[in-house]
Coordinates of C-alpha atoms in Angstrom, one line a residue:
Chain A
X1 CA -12.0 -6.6 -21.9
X2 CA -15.3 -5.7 -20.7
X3 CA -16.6 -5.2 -17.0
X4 CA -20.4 -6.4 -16.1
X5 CA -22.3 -8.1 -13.9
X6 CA -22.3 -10.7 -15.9
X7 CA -18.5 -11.1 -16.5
X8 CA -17.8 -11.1 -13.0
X9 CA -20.7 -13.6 -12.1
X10 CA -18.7 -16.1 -14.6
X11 CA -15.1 -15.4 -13.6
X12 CA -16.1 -15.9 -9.9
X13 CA -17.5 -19.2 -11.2
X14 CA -14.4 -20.4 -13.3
X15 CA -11.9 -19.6 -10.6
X16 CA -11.1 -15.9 -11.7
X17 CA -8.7 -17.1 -14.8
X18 CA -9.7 -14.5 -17.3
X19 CA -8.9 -11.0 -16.0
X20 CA -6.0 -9.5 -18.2
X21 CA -3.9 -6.5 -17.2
X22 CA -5.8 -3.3 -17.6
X23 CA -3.8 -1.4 -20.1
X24 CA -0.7 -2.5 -21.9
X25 CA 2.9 -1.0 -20.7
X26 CA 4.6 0.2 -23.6
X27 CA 7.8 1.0 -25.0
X28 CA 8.7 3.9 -26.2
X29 CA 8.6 4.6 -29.6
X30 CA 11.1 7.4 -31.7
X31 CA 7.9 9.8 -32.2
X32 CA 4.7 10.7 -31.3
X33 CA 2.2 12.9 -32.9
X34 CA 2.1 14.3 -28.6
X35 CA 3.8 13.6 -25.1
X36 CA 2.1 14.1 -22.3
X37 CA 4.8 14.6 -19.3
X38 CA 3.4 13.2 -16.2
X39 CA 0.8 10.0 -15.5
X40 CA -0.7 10.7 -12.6
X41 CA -4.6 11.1 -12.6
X42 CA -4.6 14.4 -14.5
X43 CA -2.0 13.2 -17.2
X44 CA -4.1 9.9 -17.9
X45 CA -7.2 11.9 -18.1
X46 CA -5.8 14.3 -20.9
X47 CA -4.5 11.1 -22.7
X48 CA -7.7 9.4 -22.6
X49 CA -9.7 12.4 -23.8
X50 CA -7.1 13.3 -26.4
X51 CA -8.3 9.8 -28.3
X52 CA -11.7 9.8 -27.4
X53 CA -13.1 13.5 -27.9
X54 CA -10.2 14.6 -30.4
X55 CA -9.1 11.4 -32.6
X56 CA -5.5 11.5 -31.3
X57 CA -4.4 8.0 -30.3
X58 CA -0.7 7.9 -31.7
X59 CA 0.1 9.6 -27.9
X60 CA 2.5 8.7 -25.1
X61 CA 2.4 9.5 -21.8
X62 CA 5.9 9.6 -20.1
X63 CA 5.9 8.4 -15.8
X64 CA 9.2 8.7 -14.4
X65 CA 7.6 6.3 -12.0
X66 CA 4.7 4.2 -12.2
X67 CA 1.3 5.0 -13.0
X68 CA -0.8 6.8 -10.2
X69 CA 1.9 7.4 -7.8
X70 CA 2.3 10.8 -7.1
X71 CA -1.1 13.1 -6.0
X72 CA -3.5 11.1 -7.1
X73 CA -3.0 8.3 -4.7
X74 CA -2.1 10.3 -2.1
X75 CA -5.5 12.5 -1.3
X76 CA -8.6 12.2 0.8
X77 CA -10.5 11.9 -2.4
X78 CA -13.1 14.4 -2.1
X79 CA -15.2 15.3 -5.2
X80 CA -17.1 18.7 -5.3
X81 CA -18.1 21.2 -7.0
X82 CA -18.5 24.2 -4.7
X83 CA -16.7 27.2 -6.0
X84 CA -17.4 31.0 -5.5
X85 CA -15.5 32.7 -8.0
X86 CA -16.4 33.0 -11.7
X87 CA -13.7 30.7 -13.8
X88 CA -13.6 28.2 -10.9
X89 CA -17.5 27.7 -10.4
X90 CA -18.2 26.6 -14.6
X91 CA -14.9 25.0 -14.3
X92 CA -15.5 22.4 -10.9
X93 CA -19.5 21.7 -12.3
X94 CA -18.0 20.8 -15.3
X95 CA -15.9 18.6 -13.9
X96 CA -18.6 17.3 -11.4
X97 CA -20.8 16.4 -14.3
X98 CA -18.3 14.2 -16.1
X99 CA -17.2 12.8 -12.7
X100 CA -21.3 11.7 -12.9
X101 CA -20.9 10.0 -16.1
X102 CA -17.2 8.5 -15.6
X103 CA -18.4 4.8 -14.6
X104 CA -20.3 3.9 -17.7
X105 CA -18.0 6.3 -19.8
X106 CA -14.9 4.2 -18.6
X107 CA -16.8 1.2 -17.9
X108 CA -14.5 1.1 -14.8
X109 CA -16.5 1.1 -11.5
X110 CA -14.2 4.4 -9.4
X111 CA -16.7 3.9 -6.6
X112 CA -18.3 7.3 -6.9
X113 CA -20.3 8.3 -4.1
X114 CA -22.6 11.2 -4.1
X115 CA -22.5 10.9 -0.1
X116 CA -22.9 14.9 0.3
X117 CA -20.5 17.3 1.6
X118 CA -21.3 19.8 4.5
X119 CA -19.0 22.7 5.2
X120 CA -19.5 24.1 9.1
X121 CA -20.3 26.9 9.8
X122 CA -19.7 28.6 13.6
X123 CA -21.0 32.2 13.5
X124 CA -23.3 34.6 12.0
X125 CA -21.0 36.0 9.6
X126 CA -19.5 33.0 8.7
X127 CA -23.6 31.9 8.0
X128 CA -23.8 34.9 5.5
X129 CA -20.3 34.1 4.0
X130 CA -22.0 30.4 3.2
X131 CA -25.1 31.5 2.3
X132 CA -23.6 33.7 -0.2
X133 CA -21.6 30.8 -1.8
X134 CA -24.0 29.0 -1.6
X135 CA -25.7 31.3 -4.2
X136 CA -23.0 31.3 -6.4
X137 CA -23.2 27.2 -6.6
X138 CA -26.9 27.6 -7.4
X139 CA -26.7 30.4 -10.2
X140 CA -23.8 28.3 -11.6
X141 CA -26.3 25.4 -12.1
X142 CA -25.2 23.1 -9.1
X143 CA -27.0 22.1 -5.8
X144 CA -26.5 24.1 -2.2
X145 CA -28.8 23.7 0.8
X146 CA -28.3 26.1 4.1
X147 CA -28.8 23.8 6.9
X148 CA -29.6 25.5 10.4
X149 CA -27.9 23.7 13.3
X150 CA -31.0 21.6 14.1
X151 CA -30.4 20.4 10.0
X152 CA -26.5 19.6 10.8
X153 CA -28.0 17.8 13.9
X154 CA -30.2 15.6 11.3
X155 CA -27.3 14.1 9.4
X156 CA -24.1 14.7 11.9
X157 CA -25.5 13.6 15.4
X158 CA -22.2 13.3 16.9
X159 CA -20.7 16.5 16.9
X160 CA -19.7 18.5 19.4
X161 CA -22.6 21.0 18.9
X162 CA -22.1 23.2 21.8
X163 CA -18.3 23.5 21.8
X164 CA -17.7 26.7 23.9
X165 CA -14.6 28.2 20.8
X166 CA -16.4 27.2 17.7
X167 CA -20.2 25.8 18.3
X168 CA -22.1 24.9 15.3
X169 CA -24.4 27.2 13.7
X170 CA -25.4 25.6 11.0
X171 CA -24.0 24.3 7.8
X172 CA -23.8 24.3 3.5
X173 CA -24.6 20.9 2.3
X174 CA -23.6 19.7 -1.2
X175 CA -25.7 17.0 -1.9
X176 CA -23.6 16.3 -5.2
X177 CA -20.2 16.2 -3.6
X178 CA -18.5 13.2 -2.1
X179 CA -15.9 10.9 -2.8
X180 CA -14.7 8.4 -5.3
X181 CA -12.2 5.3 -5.1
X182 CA -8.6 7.0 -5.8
X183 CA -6.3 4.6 -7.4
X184 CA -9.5 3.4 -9.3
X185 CA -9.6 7.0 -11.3
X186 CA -6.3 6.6 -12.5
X187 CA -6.2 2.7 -13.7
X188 CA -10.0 4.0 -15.2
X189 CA -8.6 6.4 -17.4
X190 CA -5.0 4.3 -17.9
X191 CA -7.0 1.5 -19.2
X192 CA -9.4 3.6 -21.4
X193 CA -6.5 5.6 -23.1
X194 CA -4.6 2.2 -23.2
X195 CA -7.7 1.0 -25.2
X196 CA -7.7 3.2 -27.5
X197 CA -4.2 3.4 -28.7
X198 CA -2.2 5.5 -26.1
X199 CA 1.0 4.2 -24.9
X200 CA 1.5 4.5 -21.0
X201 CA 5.3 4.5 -20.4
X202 CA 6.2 3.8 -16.9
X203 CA 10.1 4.3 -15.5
X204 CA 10.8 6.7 -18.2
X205 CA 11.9 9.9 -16.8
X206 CA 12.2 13.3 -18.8
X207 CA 15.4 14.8 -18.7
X208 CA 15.6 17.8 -21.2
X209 CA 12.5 19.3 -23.7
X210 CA 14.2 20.0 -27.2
X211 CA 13.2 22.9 -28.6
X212 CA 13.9 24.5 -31.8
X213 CA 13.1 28.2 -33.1
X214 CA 10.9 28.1 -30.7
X215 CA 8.6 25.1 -31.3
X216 CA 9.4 22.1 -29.2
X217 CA 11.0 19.3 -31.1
X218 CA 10.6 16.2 -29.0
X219 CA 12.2 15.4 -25.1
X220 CA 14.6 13.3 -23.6
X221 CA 14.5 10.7 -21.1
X222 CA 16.0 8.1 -19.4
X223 CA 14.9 5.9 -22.0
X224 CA 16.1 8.3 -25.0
X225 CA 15.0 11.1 -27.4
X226 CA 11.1 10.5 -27.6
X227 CA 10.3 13.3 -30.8
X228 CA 6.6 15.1 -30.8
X229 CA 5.3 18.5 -32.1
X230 CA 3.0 18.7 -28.5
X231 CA 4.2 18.1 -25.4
X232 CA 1.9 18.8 -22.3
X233 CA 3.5 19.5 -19.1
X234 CA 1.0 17.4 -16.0
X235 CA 3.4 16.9 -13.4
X236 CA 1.9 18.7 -10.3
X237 CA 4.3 18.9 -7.2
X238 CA 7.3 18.9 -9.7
X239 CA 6.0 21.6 -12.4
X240 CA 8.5 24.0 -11.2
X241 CA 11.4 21.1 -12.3
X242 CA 10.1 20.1 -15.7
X243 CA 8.9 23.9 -16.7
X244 CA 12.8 24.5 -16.5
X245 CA 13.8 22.3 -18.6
X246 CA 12.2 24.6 -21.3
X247 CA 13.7 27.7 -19.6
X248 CA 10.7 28.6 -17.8
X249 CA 10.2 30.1 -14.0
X250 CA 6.3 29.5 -12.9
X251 CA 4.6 30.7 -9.8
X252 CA 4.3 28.1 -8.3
X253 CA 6.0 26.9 -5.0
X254 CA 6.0 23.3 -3.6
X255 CA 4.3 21.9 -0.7
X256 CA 3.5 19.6 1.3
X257 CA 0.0 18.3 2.7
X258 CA -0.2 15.6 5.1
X259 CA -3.4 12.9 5.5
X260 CA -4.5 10.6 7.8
X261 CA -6.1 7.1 7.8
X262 CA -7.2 5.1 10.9
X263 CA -7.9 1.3 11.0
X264 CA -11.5 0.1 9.6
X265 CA -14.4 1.3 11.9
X266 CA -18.2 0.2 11.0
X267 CA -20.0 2.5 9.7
X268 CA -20.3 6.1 11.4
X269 CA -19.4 9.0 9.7
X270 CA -22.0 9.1 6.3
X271 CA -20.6 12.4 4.5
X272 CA -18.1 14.2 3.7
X273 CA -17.8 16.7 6.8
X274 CA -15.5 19.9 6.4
X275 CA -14.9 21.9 9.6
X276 CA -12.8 25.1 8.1
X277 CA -12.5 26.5 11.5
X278 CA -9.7 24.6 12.4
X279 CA -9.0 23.0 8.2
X280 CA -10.2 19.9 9.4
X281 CA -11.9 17.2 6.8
X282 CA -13.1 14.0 7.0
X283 CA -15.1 11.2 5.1
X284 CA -15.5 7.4 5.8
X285 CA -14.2 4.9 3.1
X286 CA -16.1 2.0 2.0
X287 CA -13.0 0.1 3.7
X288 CA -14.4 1.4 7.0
X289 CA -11.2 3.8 7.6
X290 CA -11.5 7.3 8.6
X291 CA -9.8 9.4 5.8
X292 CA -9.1 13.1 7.3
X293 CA -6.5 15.8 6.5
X294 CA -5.9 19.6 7.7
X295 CA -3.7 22.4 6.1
X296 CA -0.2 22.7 4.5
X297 CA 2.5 22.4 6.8
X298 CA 3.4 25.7 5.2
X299 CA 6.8 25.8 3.9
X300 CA 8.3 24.7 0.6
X301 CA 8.7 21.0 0.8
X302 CA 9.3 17.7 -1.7
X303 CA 9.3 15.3 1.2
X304 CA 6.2 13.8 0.6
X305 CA 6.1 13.4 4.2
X306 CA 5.2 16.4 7.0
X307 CA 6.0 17.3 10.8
X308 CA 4.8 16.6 14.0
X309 CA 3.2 20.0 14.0
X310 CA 0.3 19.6 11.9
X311 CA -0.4 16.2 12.6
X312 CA -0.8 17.6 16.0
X313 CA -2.9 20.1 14.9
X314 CA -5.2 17.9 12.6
X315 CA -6.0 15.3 15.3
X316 CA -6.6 18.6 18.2
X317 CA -9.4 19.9 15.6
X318 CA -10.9 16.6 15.0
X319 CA -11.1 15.8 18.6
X320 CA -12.7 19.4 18.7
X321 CA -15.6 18.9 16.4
X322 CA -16.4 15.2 17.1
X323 CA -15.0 13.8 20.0
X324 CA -16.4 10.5 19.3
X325 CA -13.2 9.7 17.4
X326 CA -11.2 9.6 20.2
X327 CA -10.8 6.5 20.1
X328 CA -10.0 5.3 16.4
X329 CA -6.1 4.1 15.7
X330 CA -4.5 6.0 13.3
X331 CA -3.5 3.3 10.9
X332 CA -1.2 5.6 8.1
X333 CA 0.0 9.5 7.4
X334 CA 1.1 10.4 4.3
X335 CA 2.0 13.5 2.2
X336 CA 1.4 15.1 -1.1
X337 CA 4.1 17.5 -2.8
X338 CA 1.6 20.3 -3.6
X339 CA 2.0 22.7 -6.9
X340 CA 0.6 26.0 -5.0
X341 CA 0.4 29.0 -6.9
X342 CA 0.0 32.4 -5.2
X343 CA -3.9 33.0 -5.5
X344 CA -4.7 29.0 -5.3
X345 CA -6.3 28.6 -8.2
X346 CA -4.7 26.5 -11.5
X347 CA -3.1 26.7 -14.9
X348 CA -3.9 25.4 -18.0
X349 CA -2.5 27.5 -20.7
X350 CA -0.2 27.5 -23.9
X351 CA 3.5 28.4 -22.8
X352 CA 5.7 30.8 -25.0
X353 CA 6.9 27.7 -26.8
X354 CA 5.0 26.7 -29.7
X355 CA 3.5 23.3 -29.3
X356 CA 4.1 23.3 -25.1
X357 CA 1.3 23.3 -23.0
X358 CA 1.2 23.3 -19.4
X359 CA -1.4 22.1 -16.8
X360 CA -0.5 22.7 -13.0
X361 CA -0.8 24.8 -10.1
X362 CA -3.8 22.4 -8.6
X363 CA -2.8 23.5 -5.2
X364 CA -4.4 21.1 -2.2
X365 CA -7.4 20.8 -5.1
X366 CA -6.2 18.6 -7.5
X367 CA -8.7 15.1 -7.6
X368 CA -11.8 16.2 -8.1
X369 CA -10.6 18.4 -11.1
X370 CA -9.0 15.0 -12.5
X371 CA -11.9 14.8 -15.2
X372 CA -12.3 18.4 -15.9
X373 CA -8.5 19.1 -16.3
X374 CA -7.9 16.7 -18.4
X375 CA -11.0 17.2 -20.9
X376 CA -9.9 20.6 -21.1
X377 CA -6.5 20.5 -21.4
X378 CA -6.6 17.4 -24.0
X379 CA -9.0 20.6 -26.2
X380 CA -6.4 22.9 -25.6
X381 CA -3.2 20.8 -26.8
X382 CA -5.8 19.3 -29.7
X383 CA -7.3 22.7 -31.2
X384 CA -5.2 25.1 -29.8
X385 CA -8.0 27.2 -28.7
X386 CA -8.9 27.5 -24.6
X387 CA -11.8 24.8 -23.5
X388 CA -14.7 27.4 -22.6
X389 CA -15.1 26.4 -18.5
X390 CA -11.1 26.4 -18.0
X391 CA -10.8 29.2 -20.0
X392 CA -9.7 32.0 -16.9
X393 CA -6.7 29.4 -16.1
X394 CA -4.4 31.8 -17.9
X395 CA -0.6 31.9 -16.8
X396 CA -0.1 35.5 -17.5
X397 CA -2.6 36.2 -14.9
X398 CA -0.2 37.1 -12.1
X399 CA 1.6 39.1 -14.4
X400 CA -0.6 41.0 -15.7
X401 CA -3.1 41.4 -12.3
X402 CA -6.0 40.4 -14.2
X403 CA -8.2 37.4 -13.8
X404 CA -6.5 36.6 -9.8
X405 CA -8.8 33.9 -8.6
X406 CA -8.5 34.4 -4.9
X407 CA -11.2 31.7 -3.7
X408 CA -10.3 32.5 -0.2
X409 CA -9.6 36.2 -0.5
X410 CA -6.3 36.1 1.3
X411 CA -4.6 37.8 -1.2
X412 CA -2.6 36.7 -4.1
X413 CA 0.7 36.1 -2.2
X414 CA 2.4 32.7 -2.0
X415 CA 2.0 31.9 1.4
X416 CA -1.4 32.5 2.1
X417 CA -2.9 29.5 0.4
Chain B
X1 CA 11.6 20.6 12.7
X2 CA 13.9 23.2 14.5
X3 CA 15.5 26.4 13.7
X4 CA 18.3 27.7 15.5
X5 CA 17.7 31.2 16.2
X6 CA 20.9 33.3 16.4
X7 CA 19.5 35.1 18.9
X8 CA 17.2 32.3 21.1
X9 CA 19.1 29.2 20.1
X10 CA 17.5 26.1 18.6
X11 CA 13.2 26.5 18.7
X12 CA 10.9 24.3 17.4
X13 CA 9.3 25.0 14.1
X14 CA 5.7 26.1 15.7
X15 CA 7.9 29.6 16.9
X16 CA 8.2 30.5 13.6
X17 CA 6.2 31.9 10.6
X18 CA 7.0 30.9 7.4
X19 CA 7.3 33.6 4.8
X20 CA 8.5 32.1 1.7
X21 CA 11.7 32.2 -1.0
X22 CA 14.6 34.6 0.5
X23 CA 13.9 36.6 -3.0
X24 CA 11.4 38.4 -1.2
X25 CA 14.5 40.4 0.4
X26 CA 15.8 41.6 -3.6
X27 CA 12.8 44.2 -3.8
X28 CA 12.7 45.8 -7.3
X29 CA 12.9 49.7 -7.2
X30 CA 8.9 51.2 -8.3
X31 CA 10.2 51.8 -11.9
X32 CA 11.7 48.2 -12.7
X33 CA 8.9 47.4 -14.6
X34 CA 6.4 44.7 -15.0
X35 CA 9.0 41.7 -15.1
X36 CA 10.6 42.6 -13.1
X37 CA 8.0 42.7 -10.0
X38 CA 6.7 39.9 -11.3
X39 CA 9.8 37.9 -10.5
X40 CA 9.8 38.8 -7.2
X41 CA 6.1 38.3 -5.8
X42 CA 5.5 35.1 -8.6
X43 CA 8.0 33.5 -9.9
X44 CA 10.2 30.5 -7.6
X45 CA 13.0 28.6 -8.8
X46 CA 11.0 26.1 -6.6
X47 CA 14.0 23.6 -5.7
X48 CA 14.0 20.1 -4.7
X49 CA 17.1 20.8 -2.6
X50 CA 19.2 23.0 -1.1
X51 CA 17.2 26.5 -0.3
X52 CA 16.9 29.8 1.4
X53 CA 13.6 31.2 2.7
X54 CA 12.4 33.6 4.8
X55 CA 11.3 32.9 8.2
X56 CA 10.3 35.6 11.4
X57 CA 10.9 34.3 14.8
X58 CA 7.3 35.0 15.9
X59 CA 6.9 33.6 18.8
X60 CA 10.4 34.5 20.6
X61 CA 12.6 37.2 19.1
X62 CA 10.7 38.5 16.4
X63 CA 13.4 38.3 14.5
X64 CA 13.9 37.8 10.9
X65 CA 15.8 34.8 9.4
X66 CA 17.2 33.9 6.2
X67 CA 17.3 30.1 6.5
X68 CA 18.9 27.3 4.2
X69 CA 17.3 24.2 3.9
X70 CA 16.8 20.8 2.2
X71 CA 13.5 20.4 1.1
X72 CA 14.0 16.9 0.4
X73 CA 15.4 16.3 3.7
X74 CA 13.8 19.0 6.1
X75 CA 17.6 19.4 7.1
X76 CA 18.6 23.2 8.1
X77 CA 22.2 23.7 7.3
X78 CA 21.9 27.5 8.3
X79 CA 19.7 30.3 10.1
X80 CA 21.1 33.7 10.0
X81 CA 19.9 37.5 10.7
X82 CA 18.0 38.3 7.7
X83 CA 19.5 42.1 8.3
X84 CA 22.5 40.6 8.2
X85 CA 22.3 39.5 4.2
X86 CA 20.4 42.8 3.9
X87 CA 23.6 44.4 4.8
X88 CA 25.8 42.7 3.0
X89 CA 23.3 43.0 -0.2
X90 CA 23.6 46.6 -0.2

């Protein structure tokens, strides 16, 4: 099944009879040429690009739950690609640009929107800090403009410009960032992996990885002994839980993020506006609902749900940058269990098990890398060999000292990001 | 959230800073070796469950705490004197 213009004209016509589900919900078959543990966005992406770039279609990918219920439905859906550090700049533009071509690649409409992204900024060294990045995101090939305040004014009236703690200096726009529809990502790439062959196995949760001289041999589940020569590991908040299973400790420790939706507003807030001084974000959806988050709650949590504290804090620095919002219901908070790792930046590497592969560690950054992980994960669990952009994502790194990716150069310590 | 500090009684959360997995008090000695340290600084059993981290009484006491938690539930089921399991490590 096809989406166009055309197609919808004529089912709109006839009564909307001929829609069919999106992708097929298998059963599990004894074996599989590779498992992919996890469909969530990142999983379903490194499915659908196993089959399409690589050939490999006899593939399964094993949810415990059901498709696009963890991270990737919980997030303020934010797509960027404005990285400092070598391994994470040619890493987020890569995923950017396949973000740009996802629509007619999936033929699913994910409601992209290249709205532009302004980070805030409040003094003069916080001017040169941006200017500097913004640098970086031009050498690596992507688009940065330094706005002065009288710029910020231009697109982002309704600030609070003269706020007597943090008044706006200026700002580093991102005309290529934005947001994009969610949900839409994952039933996208569910239904283009689906297409081609992959089976998406909901309520089937993994219970042990067999492994054998040191090759993995298949895993159980709840639905029994699934055999493969490749298993990938995608699970995000729960990487630490899985990785066991194969004997493994990671660096990675479990948190949890709170966001924030009110009721449906007309239109008012036209980008994606981020005000770091007190980790504030926010966008608009196309539903009319202000989407906004703020930091960690900053201890290790699987709750999928935060405290009072930051919500607190979250609506004190909105009301501090635009007051105007004073009056918008909150509607919905939620939270995400987040797979942080002690410098903030990802994994995607081999293991020390032949034929496991491991892709986690997204931290509070996970969506807009849904296209990029995926690509290059599905080339590293196809050909073995590192995908070029995603190639610093090593797992020895903290080991070993070299290669830290400290984006906000905290330190490489696990509760600082 | 609230912790219940031995020494200042039960506090809200916002009193305290969080520091992380009570392994941070099992320091290796400088020659362990590379595993070794990187146990302690990286690697977390990471449970969904039952606990103990590391939290300092920041904004009271100053105190150190070894807490036990859920971190399915939030629930604290203990806050002690992180001196205290210090001593009794040694």
């Amino acid at each position: 099944m096809r989406f166009s213009g055309l197609r919808v004209l004529r089912e709109g016509l006839t009564g909307n009879k001929g829609w069919a589900p999106h992708w097929r919900d298998a059963e599990p078959k004894a074996e599989y040429d590779a498992i992919i543990i996890g469909g969530g966005g990142h999983g379903l992406s490194t499915a659908y690009y196993l089959a399409k770039e690589h050939g490999l279609t006899n593939v399964a990918v094993l949810e415990k739950g059901y498709l696009g219920g963890g991270n990737v439905g919980r997030n303020t859906t934010i797509v960027r690609a404005n990285y400092f550090l070598q391994g994470n700049s040619e890493f987020y533009s890569h995923s950017l640009k396949l973000w740009e071509g996802l629509e007619e690649d999936l033929n699913y409409n994910v409601m992209h929107s290249q709205r532009g992204l302004i980070n805030l900024f409040h003094s003069d060294g916080q001017r040169d800090a941006f200017a500097r990045r913004g640098n970086s995101m031009i050498n690596q090939g992507d688009d940065a403009v330094l706005l002065d305040r009288e710029g910020v004014r231009k697109y982002l009236p309704y600030l609070d410009f003269d706020n007597i703690r943090f008044p706006i200096y200026g700002g580093l726009l991102h005309p290529r960032g934005g947001t994009a529809r969610h949900d839409a990502v994952a039933w996208g790439y569910a239904r283009g992996a689906s297409d081609r062959g992959v089976d998406l196995i909901q309520q089937c949760e993994v219970t042990g990885i067999d492994i054998e001289n040191g090759q993995v041999r298949g895993v159980q589940t709840t639905r029994g002994v699934i055999k493969a020569k490749k298993v990938g590991i995608v699970v995000a908040g729960r990487s630490g839980q899985v990785a066991a299973m194969a004997g493994m400790r990671l660096p990675i420790e479990s948190h949890v993020l709170q966001a924030f939706v009110t009721e449906g507003l007309k239109p008012c807030i036209d980008h994606v506006v981020s005000f770091g001084m007190g980790h504030f974000y926010i966008s608009q959806s196309d539903k009319g609902g202000l989407v906004f988050g703020g930091d960690l709650d900053f201890y290790a949590s699987y709750a999928s749900r935060g405290n009072l504290p930051m919500a607190e804090h979250v609506m004190e620095a909105g009301m501090t940058l635009m007051p105007m919002i004073g009056k918008a219901k909150v509607l919905r908070s939620w939270g995400g269990i987040m797979d942080m790792t002690p410098d903030g930046s990802p994994i995607i590497d081999k293991t020390d098990t032949a034929g496991l592969f491991i892709d986690c560690g997204w931290c509070y950054g996970g969506f807009k890398a849904v296209p990029g992980s995926g690509f290059s994960f599905a080339h590293l669990m196809a050909t073995g060999n590192h995908h070029a952009p995603a190639a610093k994502y090593r797992l020895d790194r903290f080991q070993t000292g070299v290669g830290l990716m400290d984006e906000e150069g905290t330190g490489s310590q696990h509760n600082l990001h | 959230m609230r912790l219940d500090c031995p020494i200042c009684g039960s506090r809200d959360r916002r009193e305290f800073y969080y520091h992380g997995d009570a392994v941070m008090l099992a320091r290796p000695a400088v020659d362990d070796g590379a595993e070794a340290w990187d146990s302690y600084l990286h690697l977390r059993d990471n449970p969904a469950g039952e606990t103990r981290d590391l939290w300092q009484h920041e904004a009271g006491c100053g105190a150190w705490l070894v807490v036990t938690r859920d971190t399915v539930s939030h629930a604290v089921s203990d806050v002690v004197l992180a001196t205290d399991v210090k001593g009794s490590m040694a």
